[in-house]
């Protein structure tokens, strides 16, 4: 053992090993690189949807569409990376060059999140350019890094190579787990430029990607670098294209038919290649229904995150950020894999049930569909605290009686407020105003202590109002003010102030929020605040400085706070909750995360293992490309639904549930007629049944299957 490096062993010439084992030292650099890269990617993606909504002020459908367009691009670009590596640069140079592109994309994305840098157009352009480069980088290196790690092992060290892939998969989930928990904290708990710190939330993943590149380059002298050997995917596409073209050219009834449509490529391509392509196309045919699973699965970062913003995130000892819930998926994956492999699957086998890979994948689809069914139920419960959707010629109104005695309110042509409104009575809910047009001038009659007063106000459709009634200068007066139409976004609380004092008031809510309110029932604009208890505010008037205690401003609620009078060293206030706080707890998302994570273990891991077992060794990369493309197509479907068919969120969840169940039935039927084969056995049979060729055409006899 080298004295200068006590943990290393020099074997196989200059190749160094870990601890005298058969594991090359170079894999340590590759595993660390993958951890940092996955931290970078998943950390950035975790906050992406909220970034579009909060920073760009896009609506939920556009934010969802762009999020899934980016995700789809990340799974289309692996084809580019595979072609670059196999046909041109080799895996090592491809990883280096595309990692540089990756880093540049992260840096541009981080700079685009600095609010003071240009206007919104600049921010959008920088962000979109950054996301495109990130998609090119992460997708391009995706098919290269794991294969490059496998290249580091000698052919006789197959068991070590297998364990390496397990560690490699662990590093992916570890990076994802940590980043999806940490990055939302950087976004929400750290404030910069007076708001959520998206620049930091994107900057830390950028730094991790720089570290990933540095670590990978640091191991350069230790790597076993294979030269490019030609891209199998291109050859497969050429073979299929030639077979189709040749078949279309030879449609005459006089030309003998061939057993398989790919046999029409035999004039140009070898028997072995055609046989292997046949095996692959059988599996790729089974891939056709699979994108629907990914359409549901990847909505954890979009629709499910948006759902979490409308829920109560207080877990007692910790308040969870809505985009932090995504960390449950990698955590549950790490828990479920050993439970399923060591417990569930052996138990099912002991019960003599033939739980085939097709059945496992179909079960995974069912679990994902059930997860979205639960998400729909949760969404319905969430909507119970939402403001009602207004239609034309309709508005909402409530009465805030700030006088000392009850007031009877009558509105022209409206049958509302049958009972007098008590002093400082918190309205249970808004009442509907039905108008005769886009706007209407209405007469309000207030009866108070035997007196009747009339006020006229213009009311517009699709608006929400509060009629404040107060005593001023010895008589009753009123004012119609406009309220929020919907809950504050991202679980924030909205609050406005009415100053019932006879002096102007300057209010300090916390060290950063200030508001000035005019005397004699002046009304402030709404402030958006983080959910918290605000008990150390200040109210400054001509009489002095007083303590202001607002109490708890809860998730998603809207409040009207009335400063009534001064008592001692504090001001007295009355608080009305105009929009109810988020009452459904975020813990109710846990069952849907449990189901979809269990579905991923059954569907994804089983699907990859099954498809690999059904293809020859030379075609593994083709199936990998096909598998990644199913993810891309699934994300593309989500963005189409989000843009082309906007609907209530619970209805969209139900739609995806029904579609996945329908696709599951189709996949089960396809799987029932699929006959599993061993690629090696199939190749041996084809070699035995080979018939003499006529000219340059090779006639093939293929194994017939039910599919």
XYZ file of C-alpha atoms in Angstrom, residues 13 30 40 53 85 114 138 282 306 369 374 394 413 428 436 459 498 506 508 548 556 564 571 583 663-664:
26
model
C -1.240 -0.372 -13.811
C -18.498 10.376 -9.936
C -28.613 21.438 -7.912
C -46.378 32.863 -9.467
C -21.231 10.970 -26.300
C -32.528 39.640 -8.615
C -29.006 18.157 -17.008
C -41.732 -5.146 -28.658
C -49.904 25.001 -5.382
C -54.443 7.246 -9.641
C -57.218 11.777 -2.639
C -73.115 39.736 -9.002
C -83.927 46.151 -4.414
C -70.194 35.210 9.388
C -79.098 44.970 -13.083
C -71.501 49.047 -6.965
C -59.184 51.449 9.839
C -48.426 55.654 11.753
C -45.340 49.670 12.485
C -50.015 47.453 18.824
C -54.458 32.606 3.669
C -60.733 51.978 18.326
C -54.065 50.997 21.507
C -58.262 25.261 7.761
C -54.577 3.746 -19.436
C -53.904 1.153 -16.727
